[in-house]
Amino acid sequence: MAESFKYSGKKGNGGELHQVPSGENEVMTTAQGCPISDNQNSLKAGKRGPSLLEDHIFREKMFHFDHERIPERVVHARGYGAHGYFETYDNFSDVTCADLFQRKGEQTPVFVRFSTVAGNKGSPDLARDVRGFAVKFYTNEGNWDLVGNNIPVFFIQDAIKFPDLIHSAKQAPDRGFPQAQTAHDNFWDFTSLSPESVHMLMWIMSDRAIPRSFRFMEGFGVHTFKLINSNGEEKYVKFHWKPTAGLQSVVWNEALKINGADPDFHRRDLWSSIQAGAFPEWELGVQIFDQEFADNFEFDVFDATKIIPEEQVPVKKIGKMVLNRMVDNFFAETEQVAFCTQNIVPGIDFTPDPLLQGRNFSYLDTQLKRLGGPNFTQIPVNAPRCPMRNFQQDGHMAMHTPKGRANYEPNSWEQSEDNPRACPEHGYKSSSEPVEGDKLRYRSETFADHYSQAIQFYKSQTEVEQTHMRDAFVFELSKVEKLAIRERVVSHLRNVDETLAEGVAKGLGLEEMPDKAEAAMAPRDDLAVSDKLSILKNAPNTFKGRKLGIFCCSGVEDELLEGLLQALKDEGAMYEIVAPTVNGIKTAGGKHIKGNQVIDGGPSVLYDAVAVLLTEEGAKEQAKVPEAKDFVMDAFAHNKFIGFIDGTKPLLDELNMTSKIDKGFVDLDKTTPSDFITQLRDIRFWKRG
Ligand code: HDE
């Protein structure tokens, strides 16, 4: 216990230990600045008497506490944010006059918030779900919010369907569960009645929906936007974020276990990598195309359920984003950050995508409810870092103090910073978009193909990934109580891939194969395989940024451990020591090594690979510990590489594993640590099956 803690010595004190301020600046005060003499005892009438209403210190403290919560986001409630910068690779004035892309090497501050969609604020990180990937760029010409996801398509084509989609995905209203899961009737009922969802369903049943970490996932702007240069020339654009560390996901059984072992797995990962100086990075890529391409493309570029394959329009990298600073305060920044798709800057514009148009209304509206008034733009994390001048005034929580007499325009008072004017030359100009037609509620025929890109996505996966998708469908649909819904999903899958449909039907024990769902437009299966859609085909071939779990006990050889730690350092990888107690272990040479986890708190699901370095005696002891056995069994079942030594064998014997030793087991008595790390670059030993 810190020595500076003392009993107050005050008579009648409850026995608390308290610290005395060492200087004036450390004195606790009320919100009004009044110094506080006692933060442990409320004001009472008599020693055992009732509390007094005049206790302004108690009342202010409790009043503030009572109002600590603001409404959580209706979607994307669970999120985690960080600061960083975006650096433009070049001057891109030929395609856009957006100020942040004009000067090679220029850095623009950013704030990023990653999130899940369906779960409430306290839900676990490893839910099978889409991840939000929202970036606020604080540019010299205003804030640009690129509010994207880690999946490039969406469930629906028109924003009017969004409330129903989200209601169906979140907990059922009568029972209040399940949360953070799509594995329930309502979700599959809605999506199977909305065939436009089928492409997205393929993505969320893929490993994209269970990322290993935010650092290893892609981001997408999803919609088609426009870029405009200073001559008013327009191009269409789709935005991509590519993680420089490569793509990586966990396997489903791991996800289930991580949610128990560390529900904060993703936020802890971002926190610790930034704290360790291993700053996560993404490159911003653009697919730029013109009207002619849009007219000839197989699908409508305003349909957010479609991608443009990278093989058709390559992704050009135009800059890099680095996240290098955690927030000082989670609530002030991550919770209060207000992303709005309509936050746009000169040089970038919207398109008529009906989903994007609807979002532009929704985000502003939702911030008003969440943050309690129109002045949320004045909260530091939301405020632009460039000058902000207009005649908007008053309202709840106004922080600015406008000066001068002019609060309307036109006016004839002298122009100044406090009396600004619109600027026809440099002000934001919307691109010209020829619009005509009748007022009507209509879904364009060009949005009618719901299956072709689902087929393309499925075909583009490796066999391992296809198996994961089949298993995910079986898992989710096995939680669906109503047979007709399970059958309806399979009837859609028959339009995607018969083998997949059969595999899912078999996994569900369906006695009869349902008929194929009727398609609004006949699916085409001639779309080329797109390797970029697979995670495994784009494997990173590095262990950098990944984590090795080193399960060891006292007596481990110094040379081995030191060699391993050095090889990890050389690779830029991380590690944790999993020990029998948190106090750690003593090496054979007598060196004390701190434990990062104890064996029952540090299961192997928390690591990308493991090394089990036990002495014979230690292994015999651990062979009696269920969690130690799970550590190895799970690593094996999740196709992880397992480093071991001779001493580990009694534990492996206990698990009947010596006969199962395959190339995913690496004998560290015979392999150098650096060769071990080279093997780990494959991330998993998929051949184990
Ligand atoms: Fe959102 N979405 N969304 N969304 N969305 C919100 O805004 C909405 C959509 C996305 O970290 C809400 O501030 C509608 C697509 C992210 O704070 C809300 C539609 C994409 C975040 C809202 C969509 C997204 C949100 C709730 C259908 C990927 C979290 C809280 C037209 C391109 C931002 C809030 C953060 C949040 C509405 C669909 C991404 C209710 C109406 C497509 C990353 O306004």
XYZ file of C-alpha atoms and ligand atoms in Angstrom:
733
model
C 0.000 0.000 0.000
C 1.263 3.488 -0.869
C 2.767 5.170 2.192
C 1.074 8.486 1.573
C -2.270 6.973 2.640
C -3.138 7.797 6.260
C -6.024 7.373 8.626
C -7.609 10.766 8.874
C -7.494 10.511 12.633
C -10.727 12.434 12.687
C -13.096 11.304 15.408
C -16.035 9.471 13.999
C -14.325 8.872 10.701
C -15.461 5.648 9.016
C -11.937 4.268 9.071
C -11.047 5.202 5.508
C -7.486 5.746 4.466
C -7.112 9.071 2.817
C -4.464 11.138 1.085
C -3.697 14.717 2.009
C -3.181 17.113 -0.939
C 0.459 18.131 -1.218
C -0.219 21.474 -2.883
C -2.950 23.979 -3.677
C -3.473 22.485 -7.128
C -4.467 19.157 -5.697
C -7.337 20.349 -3.527
C -10.630 18.772 -4.553
C -13.436 21.227 -5.270
C -17.099 21.241 -6.218
C -18.098 21.989 -9.821
C -18.318 25.614 -8.649
C -14.740 25.566 -7.412
C -15.552 25.493 -3.702
C -12.839 23.497 -1.810
C -14.072 20.260 -0.234
C -13.028 19.315 3.285
C -14.496 15.788 3.498
C -15.446 13.615 0.541
C -16.429 10.594 2.676
C -19.113 11.862 5.061
C -22.313 13.734 4.259
C -23.597 16.530 6.456
C -25.870 15.259 9.239
C -27.987 16.547 12.043
C -26.248 14.924 14.972
C -23.690 12.117 14.925
C -26.215 9.446 13.917
C -28.824 11.819 12.579
C -30.557 12.266 9.214
C -28.765 13.994 6.337
C -29.286 17.657 5.767
C -30.757 19.154 2.590
C -28.290 21.995 2.860
C -25.387 19.647 2.061
C -24.515 21.347 -1.238
C -21.443 19.147 -1.653
C -23.381 15.884 -1.420
C -26.262 17.176 -3.552
C -24.048 18.433 -6.336
C -22.026 15.204 -6.402
C -25.110 12.974 -6.483
C -26.934 15.172 -8.996
C -24.025 14.851 -11.393
C -23.714 11.118 -10.879
C -27.429 10.646 -11.532
C -26.966 12.203 -14.951
C -23.776 10.482 -16.023
C -25.375 8.371 -18.719
C -26.411 9.593 -22.118
C -28.408 7.423 -24.528
C -26.143 4.824 -26.041
C -26.007 4.694 -29.813
C -28.985 2.787 -31.164
C -26.544 0.892 -33.383
C -22.750 0.682 -33.012
C -23.175 1.243 -29.258
C -20.032 -0.662 -28.394
C -17.009 1.107 -29.763
C -13.457 2.115 -29.156
C -11.645 5.181 -30.437
C -8.157 6.538 -30.949
C -6.430 9.587 -32.370
C -3.913 9.695 -35.157
C -3.085 11.342 -38.435
C -3.595 10.845 -42.125
C -0.706 11.572 -44.472
C -1.350 12.158 -48.150
C 1.082 10.414 -50.485
C 0.891 13.085 -53.164
C -0.878 16.044 -54.642
C -4.131 14.650 -56.047
C -5.510 17.954 -57.326
C -6.154 16.351 -60.713
C -9.102 14.428 -59.226
C -10.151 16.407 -56.175
C -9.779 19.869 -54.718
C -10.276 18.434 -51.213
C -7.713 20.355 -49.195
C -6.273 17.312 -47.414
C -5.150 15.786 -50.727
C -3.335 18.825 -52.153
C 0.173 18.657 -50.640
C 2.412 15.593 -50.649
C 3.345 14.535 -47.128
C 0.825 16.787 -45.391
C -0.655 15.349 -42.223
C -4.280 15.811 -41.193
C -5.368 14.875 -37.651
C -7.963 12.102 -37.416
C -10.133 10.438 -34.806
C -11.260 6.880 -35.455
C -13.955 4.849 -33.741
C -14.294 1.115 -34.328
C -17.441 -0.631 -33.227
C -19.760 -3.599 -33.426
C -23.289 -2.969 -34.655
C -25.864 -5.065 -32.854
C -24.632 -5.394 -29.279
C -25.308 -2.888 -26.546
C -22.523 -0.883 -24.941
C -21.377 -3.605 -22.580
C -21.492 -6.476 -25.062
C -18.441 -8.590 -25.873
C -16.035 -7.697 -28.647
C -16.015 -10.983 -30.508
C -19.671 -11.107 -31.534
C -20.213 -12.268 -35.091
C -21.039 -8.864 -36.510
C -20.096 -6.110 -38.921
C -17.470 -3.744 -37.502
C -17.905 0.015 -37.811
C -14.863 1.886 -39.086
C -15.616 5.582 -38.693
C -12.955 8.201 -39.411
C -13.197 11.918 -38.704
C -10.622 13.942 -40.633
C -10.042 17.403 -39.132
C -9.152 19.129 -42.424
C -8.331 22.790 -43.043
C -11.695 23.153 -44.741
C -13.852 21.428 -42.188
C -14.436 17.967 -40.818
C -14.830 15.113 -43.254
C -16.411 11.992 -41.749
C -15.893 8.766 -43.653
C -18.285 6.581 -41.674
C -17.596 3.104 -43.001
C -17.677 -0.570 -42.106
C -15.242 -3.467 -42.385
C -17.492 -5.043 -45.015
C -17.932 -3.278 -48.369
C -21.642 -3.964 -48.864
C -24.773 -3.567 -46.782
C -27.914 -5.581 -46.005
C -30.447 -3.267 -47.584
C -30.767 -0.935 -50.543
C -33.049 1.744 -49.139
C -32.679 3.577 -45.831
C -36.387 3.205 -45.076
C -35.692 -0.470 -44.262
C -32.971 0.328 -41.687
C -35.117 0.527 -38.524
C -36.610 -2.906 -39.351
C -33.234 -4.416 -40.110
C -31.837 -3.183 -36.806
C -34.900 -4.141 -34.773
C -34.610 -7.655 -36.188
C -30.902 -7.901 -35.395
C -31.019 -6.571 -31.829
C -32.567 -8.368 -28.861
C -36.183 -9.466 -29.316
C -38.502 -6.925 -27.664
C -40.499 -9.406 -25.583
C -37.573 -11.249 -23.957
C -34.733 -8.773 -24.198
C -32.280 -11.307 -25.612
C -30.158 -12.405 -27.333
C -27.931 -9.395 -27.610
C -24.876 -8.996 -29.806
C -25.965 -11.984 -31.852
C -27.665 -12.477 -35.146
C -28.250 -16.127 -34.247
C -31.985 -15.813 -33.619
C -35.281 -16.017 -35.446
C -36.017 -12.334 -35.961
C -32.797 -11.554 -37.786
C -33.015 -14.517 -40.136
C -36.707 -13.952 -40.650
C -36.200 -10.372 -41.786
C -33.129 -10.976 -43.919
C -34.554 -14.057 -45.603
C -37.637 -12.006 -46.498
C -35.338 -9.334 -47.959
C -33.379 -11.124 -50.710
C -31.241 -8.008 -51.227
C -29.481 -9.091 -47.980
C -28.093 -12.319 -49.410
C -24.776 -10.871 -50.572
C -24.181 -9.273 -47.157
C -25.157 -12.520 -45.406
C -22.301 -14.236 -47.210
C -19.917 -11.637 -45.814
C -21.156 -11.823 -42.238
C -21.080 -15.601 -42.245
C -17.462 -15.356 -43.407
C -14.504 -14.791 -41.103
C -14.694 -11.045 -41.861
C -17.294 -10.856 -39.095
C -14.899 -12.179 -36.424
C -11.720 -10.137 -36.911
C -8.644 -10.941 -34.844
C -8.333 -7.263 -34.031
C -9.280 -3.866 -35.400
C -5.691 -3.599 -36.587
C -6.135 -6.490 -38.994
C -9.300 -5.531 -40.768
C -10.131 -3.574 -43.890
C -12.479 -0.615 -43.960
C -14.839 0.514 -46.700
C -16.813 3.664 -47.395
C -19.407 1.290 -48.933
C -21.281 3.869 -51.033
C -20.102 5.394 -54.254
C -19.095 9.009 -53.629
C -17.857 11.715 -55.994
C -14.519 13.471 -56.239
C -14.478 16.886 -57.878
C -11.453 18.939 -58.940
C -11.153 22.711 -59.088
C -12.319 22.729 -62.727
C -15.548 21.114 -61.616
C -14.659 17.780 -63.262
C -16.288 14.859 -61.485
C -15.307 11.237 -60.986
C -16.943 8.505 -58.954
C -15.017 6.954 -56.080
C -15.193 4.069 -53.620
C -13.012 4.353 -50.510
C -11.018 1.488 -48.993
C -8.822 1.175 -45.901
C -6.105 -1.492 -46.191
C -4.330 -2.509 -42.961
C -0.575 -2.585 -43.501
C -0.378 -5.479 -40.998
C -2.546 -7.621 -43.282
C -5.927 -9.233 -42.763
C -6.593 -11.764 -40.035
C -9.557 -13.308 -38.298
C -10.126 -15.731 -35.465
C -12.060 -18.979 -35.807
C -15.595 -19.186 -34.461
C -14.920 -21.524 -31.564
C -12.145 -19.170 -30.507
C -14.487 -16.183 -30.724
C -16.941 -17.897 -28.389
C -14.197 -18.544 -25.857
C -12.537 -15.127 -26.172
C -15.853 -13.517 -25.275
C -15.622 -15.241 -21.925
C -11.883 -14.964 -21.352
C -11.595 -11.316 -22.375
C -14.773 -9.549 -23.518
C -12.592 -6.478 -24.172
C -10.249 -8.365 -26.478
C -10.417 -5.855 -29.341
C -10.270 -2.695 -27.294
C -7.461 -4.069 -25.150
C -5.568 -4.967 -28.322
C -5.837 -1.435 -29.710
C -4.955 0.089 -26.364
C -1.900 -2.099 -25.811
C -0.504 -1.839 -29.308
C -0.707 1.961 -29.219
C 0.792 2.050 -25.713
C 3.614 -0.218 -26.920
C 4.358 2.175 -29.794
C 3.291 -0.414 -32.399
C 0.989 2.054 -34.122
C -1.747 0.518 -36.248
C -1.725 1.715 -39.846
C -4.050 1.635 -42.818
C -3.556 2.903 -46.335
C -6.415 4.822 -47.881
C -7.222 3.408 -51.286
C -9.574 4.733 -53.932
C -11.314 3.063 -56.833
C -11.887 5.930 -59.235
C -14.153 5.524 -62.240
C -16.147 7.663 -64.616
C -19.707 7.797 -65.859
C -18.870 5.583 -68.809
C -17.640 2.802 -66.503
C -20.708 3.238 -64.307
C -22.992 2.937 -67.341
C -21.294 -0.257 -68.511
C -20.747 -1.944 -65.132
C -22.832 -5.085 -64.495
C -24.589 -3.476 -61.512
C -25.831 -0.087 -60.415
C -22.994 1.800 -58.719
C -25.565 3.462 -56.439
C -26.629 0.080 -55.052
C -24.859 -0.412 -51.691
C -25.339 -4.189 -51.836
C -22.738 -4.392 -54.617
C -18.975 -4.058 -54.810
C -16.782 -3.158 -57.721
C -14.173 -5.933 -57.835
C -10.639 -4.655 -57.473
C -9.712 -6.632 -60.556
C -12.094 -4.402 -62.529
C -11.118 -1.080 -60.965
C -7.807 -1.308 -59.098
C -7.428 0.324 -55.725
C -4.989 3.226 -55.865
C -3.339 4.022 -52.528
C -3.409 7.750 -51.842
C -2.320 8.038 -48.237
C -1.712 6.411 -44.911
C -3.477 6.669 -41.560
C -1.583 6.037 -38.344
C -3.268 5.737 -34.951
C -0.776 6.870 -32.359
C -2.624 8.258 -29.361
C -5.273 6.866 -27.081
C -7.981 9.118 -25.786
C -7.469 10.841 -22.447
C -11.023 10.081 -21.472
C -13.302 7.449 -22.942
C -16.545 9.307 -22.373
C -15.385 12.758 -23.430
C -14.002 11.511 -26.707
C -15.104 8.019 -27.759
C -18.613 8.275 -26.400
C -19.240 11.874 -27.384
C -17.759 11.720 -30.843
C -20.548 12.439 -33.299
C -19.968 11.110 -36.769
C -22.248 12.428 -39.471
C -22.121 11.166 -43.040
C -23.151 14.643 -44.146
C -19.888 16.087 -42.778
C -18.206 16.594 -46.103
C -15.646 19.015 -47.529
C -15.206 20.810 -50.862
C -13.901 18.332 -53.448
C -15.991 15.366 -52.203
C -19.706 14.843 -52.761
C -22.572 12.423 -52.286
C -24.320 10.350 -54.917
C -28.038 9.484 -55.043
C -27.447 6.074 -53.360
C -30.723 5.843 -51.397
C -28.937 4.404 -48.397
C -26.472 7.274 -48.236
C -29.225 9.845 -48.681
C -31.084 8.348 -45.723
C -27.963 8.225 -43.603
C -27.409 11.931 -44.150
C -30.668 12.590 -42.321
C -30.227 9.954 -39.632
C -26.792 10.776 -38.237
C -27.487 14.429 -37.539
C -30.828 13.557 -36.026
C -29.368 10.855 -33.782
C -26.693 13.195 -32.398
C -29.323 15.636 -31.248
C -30.932 12.928 -29.124
C -27.688 11.434 -27.926
C -25.816 14.601 -27.060
C -28.797 16.630 -26.001
C -28.771 19.715 -28.191
C -27.582 21.349 -31.380
C -24.232 22.437 -29.950
C -22.540 19.029 -29.955
C -20.241 20.383 -32.667
C -18.596 22.463 -29.923
C -17.503 19.427 -27.901
C -13.718 19.253 -28.400
C -13.673 15.867 -30.195
C -16.313 17.099 -32.637
C -15.114 20.659 -33.124
C -13.359 21.468 -36.383
C -9.695 22.391 -36.034
C -10.108 25.130 -38.633
C -11.940 28.432 -38.132
C -15.695 28.099 -37.709
C -17.767 31.223 -38.326
C -21.512 31.634 -38.752
C -24.575 33.110 -37.114
C -25.880 29.968 -35.449
C -26.439 30.854 -31.815
C -27.742 29.845 -28.399
C -29.301 26.464 -27.591
C -28.398 23.929 -24.913
C -24.796 23.985 -23.724
C -23.554 26.758 -26.008
C -19.824 27.032 -25.301
C -18.916 29.839 -27.649
C -19.348 33.490 -26.775
C -20.161 35.281 -30.044
C -19.024 38.902 -30.208
C -20.545 41.935 -31.850
C -23.948 43.048 -32.928
C -24.429 41.125 -36.150
C -26.251 37.823 -35.830
C -28.029 37.832 -39.184
C -27.093 38.164 -42.811
C -27.228 40.120 -45.085
C -26.216 42.950 -42.809
C -24.431 46.209 -43.326
C -22.179 46.031 -40.278
C -18.476 45.832 -41.013
C -17.301 42.367 -42.164
C -14.986 40.644 -39.708
C -14.278 37.271 -38.143
C -17.459 37.788 -36.164
C -19.393 39.027 -39.155
C -18.514 36.565 -41.961
C -19.888 36.161 -45.494
C -20.496 33.171 -47.792
C -17.812 32.841 -50.456
C -19.015 31.783 -53.933
C -15.479 30.881 -55.057
C -14.177 28.769 -52.172
C -17.363 27.707 -50.480
C -18.703 24.158 -50.798
C -20.405 23.590 -54.136
C -22.548 20.531 -54.744
C -21.797 18.729 -57.968
C -24.335 19.060 -60.724
C -26.591 16.030 -60.837
C -29.261 16.090 -63.523
C -32.496 15.106 -61.820
C -35.971 14.724 -63.290
C -38.933 12.437 -62.918
C -42.147 11.850 -61.068
C -42.441 11.719 -57.335
C -42.726 7.998 -56.512
C -41.758 5.180 -54.146
C -39.789 2.828 -56.326
C -36.829 0.463 -56.355
C -34.934 0.787 -59.615
C -34.791 -2.378 -61.768
C -31.044 -1.861 -61.819
C -31.031 -2.955 -58.144
C -32.823 -6.263 -58.826
C -29.937 -8.747 -58.999
C -29.564 -10.146 -55.482
C -27.464 -13.238 -55.960
C -24.741 -12.819 -58.581
C -22.219 -11.102 -56.336
C -23.026 -13.499 -53.503
C -22.016 -16.292 -55.882
C -18.860 -14.409 -56.794
C -17.959 -13.850 -53.145
C -18.431 -17.515 -52.266
C -16.458 -18.721 -55.280
C -13.594 -16.388 -54.383
C -12.980 -17.991 -50.974
C -10.523 -20.787 -50.206
C -11.915 -24.153 -49.190
C -11.108 -23.472 -45.535
C -13.056 -20.222 -45.694
C -15.988 -21.842 -47.479
C -16.149 -24.448 -44.735
C -16.174 -21.711 -42.098
C -19.079 -20.051 -43.907
C -21.072 -23.273 -44.065
C -20.453 -23.896 -40.371
C -21.461 -20.326 -39.517
C -24.782 -20.712 -41.339
C -25.374 -24.000 -39.526
C -24.480 -22.474 -36.141
C -26.723 -19.443 -36.595
C -29.669 -21.262 -38.101
C -29.503 -23.972 -35.463
C -30.481 -21.234 -32.981
C -33.516 -20.349 -35.108
C -36.605 -22.005 -33.649
C -38.929 -21.786 -36.629
C -38.289 -24.419 -39.273
C -39.814 -22.314 -42.071
C -37.168 -19.620 -41.504
C -34.314 -22.130 -41.616
C -35.731 -23.534 -44.835
C -36.184 -20.097 -46.364
C -32.514 -19.301 -45.824
C -31.486 -22.568 -47.464
C -33.780 -21.772 -50.382
C -31.766 -18.585 -50.946
C -28.475 -20.434 -50.602
C -29.557 -22.699 -53.451
C -29.329 -19.620 -55.682
C -25.770 -19.042 -54.483
C -24.163 -22.483 -54.432
C -25.808 -25.888 -54.347
C -22.975 -27.493 -52.400
C -23.184 -24.784 -49.766
C -26.962 -25.154 -49.595
C -26.661 -28.924 -49.252
C -23.965 -28.625 -46.580
C -26.111 -26.237 -44.559
C -29.238 -28.369 -45.035
C -27.312 -31.407 -43.855
C -25.903 -29.546 -40.861
C -29.453 -28.519 -39.946
C -30.760 -32.044 -40.441
C -33.363 -30.861 -42.971
C -35.248 -33.855 -44.233
C -36.185 -32.314 -47.551
C -34.366 -29.760 -49.614
C -36.534 -26.643 -49.981
C -37.197 -25.235 -53.457
C -34.939 -22.531 -54.756
C -36.061 -19.050 -53.789
C -37.656 -17.193 -56.643
C -35.212 -14.600 -57.922
C -36.280 -11.134 -59.049
C -33.573 -11.403 -61.684
C -31.855 -14.602 -62.810
C -28.492 -14.878 -61.047
C -25.410 -15.027 -63.231
C -22.517 -17.265 -62.344
C -20.055 -15.907 -64.891
C -18.543 -13.232 -62.646
C -14.806 -13.837 -62.325
C -13.281 -15.046 -59.076
C -11.891 -12.070 -57.159
C -8.941 -13.141 -55.020
C -9.046 -9.877 -53.095
C -12.279 -11.005 -51.454
C -10.550 -13.787 -49.554
C -8.676 -13.235 -46.312
C -6.489 -16.312 -46.623
C -5.476 -15.690 -50.236
C -4.063 -12.393 -49.029
C -2.267 -13.822 -46.005
C 0.190 -11.388 -44.410
C 3.250 -13.677 -44.240
C 4.525 -11.985 -41.096
C 4.118 -12.467 -37.365
C 4.627 -8.743 -36.811
C 2.011 -7.283 -34.498
C 0.842 -10.770 -33.503
C 1.126 -12.277 -30.042
C 2.771 -15.459 -28.785
C 1.533 -16.973 -25.538
C 4.495 -18.474 -23.702
C 3.253 -20.944 -21.117
C 6.156 -21.738 -18.839
C 7.046 -22.719 -15.331
C 10.080 -22.243 -13.114
C 13.211 -23.936 -14.348
C 12.841 -22.862 -17.984
C 16.243 -22.556 -19.686
C 17.438 -18.937 -19.863
C 18.983 -19.332 -23.280
C 15.786 -20.676 -24.828
C 13.552 -18.024 -23.316
C 15.917 -15.174 -24.111
C 16.388 -16.432 -27.672
C 12.645 -16.603 -28.155
C 12.033 -13.121 -26.791
C 14.784 -11.713 -28.992
C 13.385 -13.426 -32.115
C 9.940 -12.008 -31.323
C 11.408 -8.553 -30.895
C 13.248 -8.840 -34.218
C 9.957 -9.739 -35.901
C 8.096 -6.865 -34.210
C 5.826 -9.360 -32.471
C 4.418 -9.330 -28.943
C 4.204 -11.969 -26.248
C 2.741 -12.748 -22.868
C 4.137 -15.035 -20.202
C 1.468 -17.391 -18.935
C 2.619 -18.745 -15.605
C 1.233 -20.864 -12.791
C 0.959 -17.701 -10.635
C 0.973 -14.007 -11.492
C 4.152 -13.546 -9.507
C 5.840 -15.346 -12.379
C 8.623 -17.865 -12.523
C 12.346 -18.333 -11.874
C 14.435 -19.446 -14.832
C 17.016 -22.234 -14.493
C 19.595 -19.462 -14.115
C 17.642 -17.954 -11.212
C 16.206 -14.952 -13.061
C 12.751 -13.769 -12.002
C 10.296 -13.385 -14.890
C 6.980 -11.657 -14.240
C 3.787 -13.444 -15.282
C 1.384 -11.528 -17.523
C -1.379 -14.071 -17.055
C -2.053 -17.046 -14.858
C -3.017 -20.193 -16.649
C -6.746 -19.984 -15.868
C -6.867 -16.303 -16.937
C -4.730 -16.625 -20.043
C -6.198 -19.336 -22.252
C -4.551 -19.947 -25.610
C -7.460 -18.303 -27.471
C -5.895 -14.970 -26.530
C -2.794 -15.697 -28.629
C -1.964 -16.176 -32.290
C 0.396 -19.038 -31.463
C 1.746 -20.644 -28.310
C 4.967 -22.044 -26.905
C 4.702 -24.480 -24.012
C 8.032 -24.489 -22.228
C 7.752 -26.709 -19.188
C 10.226 -28.755 -17.233
C 9.372 -32.436 -16.933
C 8.353 -31.902 -13.339
C 6.354 -28.800 -14.248
C 4.608 -30.630 -17.084
C 3.590 -33.473 -14.754
C 2.084 -30.938 -12.381
C 0.304 -29.052 -15.161
C -1.057 -32.319 -16.555
C -3.388 -32.265 -13.553
C -4.609 -28.714 -14.219
C -7.714 -28.583 -16.493
C -6.901 -25.064 -17.765
C -3.375 -26.120 -18.719
C -4.814 -29.018 -20.674
C -7.343 -26.710 -22.388
C -4.480 -24.362 -23.263
C -2.887 -27.014 -25.458
C -6.086 -28.700 -26.661
C -7.606 -25.412 -27.820
C -4.412 -24.290 -29.539
C -4.459 -27.625 -31.347
C -8.151 -27.411 -32.255
C -7.772 -23.852 -33.507
C -4.980 -24.837 -35.877
C -2.348 -22.865 -34.037
C 1.353 -23.435 -34.115
C 2.561 -24.968 -30.878
C 6.194 -24.677 -29.824
C 7.256 -27.332 -27.307
C 10.334 -28.871 -25.705
C 11.180 -32.270 -24.334
C 10.016 -31.256 -20.878
C 6.513 -30.494 -22.220
C 5.924 -34.125 -23.158
C 4.227 -35.393 -19.954
C 1.496 -32.803 -20.586
C 1.210 -33.826 -24.252
C 1.119 -37.499 -23.199
C -1.690 -36.812 -20.766
C -3.634 -35.342 -23.713
C -2.786 -38.309 -25.974
C -1.229 -35.774 -28.241
C 2.165 -37.305 -28.939
C 0.624 -39.367 -31.725
C -0.985 -36.263 -33.214
C 2.201 -34.266 -33.503
C 2.136 -32.667 -36.956
C 4.077 -29.919 -38.676
C 2.152 -27.373 -36.659
C 4.105 -28.552 -33.602
C 7.585 -27.105 -33.503
C 10.202 -28.795 -31.376
C 12.190 -25.934 -29.873
C 14.945 -28.296 -28.760
C 15.661 -28.831 -32.448
C 14.530 -25.585 -34.089
C 16.071 -22.166 -33.530
C 13.741 -19.479 -32.166
C 14.089 -17.488 -35.377
C 13.095 -20.493 -37.511
C 10.110 -20.955 -35.199
C 9.079 -17.345 -35.799
C 9.492 -17.849 -39.552
C 6.960 -20.689 -39.338
C 4.602 -18.518 -37.325
C 4.381 -16.191 -40.328
C 1.835 -18.639 -41.753
C -0.302 -17.599 -38.733
C -2.167 -20.922 -38.649
C -1.518 -24.509 -39.609
C -4.690 -24.907 -41.669
C -3.593 -28.325 -42.950
C -4.478 -29.777 -39.552
C -8.062 -29.362 -40.817
Fe -24.986 3.779 -39.654
N -25.829 4.751 -38.077
N -26.734 3.786 -40.607
N -24.181 2.699 -41.195
N -23.221 3.754 -38.729
C -25.201 5.106 -36.939
O -25.368 7.187 -35.891
C -27.783 4.547 -40.283
C -24.826 2.284 -42.321
C -22.042 3.314 -39.239
O -18.646 5.166 -34.235
C -26.042 5.973 -36.052
O -24.067 8.238 -34.367
C -28.834 4.404 -41.264
C -23.911 1.855 -43.329
C -21.011 3.448 -38.250
O -20.107 6.700 -33.687
C -27.331 6.147 -36.865
C -28.358 3.506 -42.182
C -22.680 2.021 -42.765
C -21.633 4.002 -37.137
C -27.023 5.361 -38.112
C -27.034 3.142 -41.774
C -22.867 2.534 -41.429
C -23.002 4.187 -37.473
C -26.233 5.500 -34.660
C -29.073 2.956 -43.382
C -21.306 1.690 -43.377
C -20.992 4.310 -35.809
C -25.312 6.346 -33.795
C -29.275 3.895 -44.391
C -21.010 2.444 -44.563
C -20.366 5.663 -35.779
C -24.825 7.362 -34.670
C -19.635 5.868 -34.466
C -23.938 4.768 -36.610
C -27.888 5.311 -39.140
C -26.252 2.189 -42.473
C -21.771 2.776 -40.547
C -28.603 5.706 -36.186
C -30.168 5.108 -41.247
C -24.249 1.369 -44.746
C -19.560 3.045 -38.399
O -27.554 7.491 -37.178
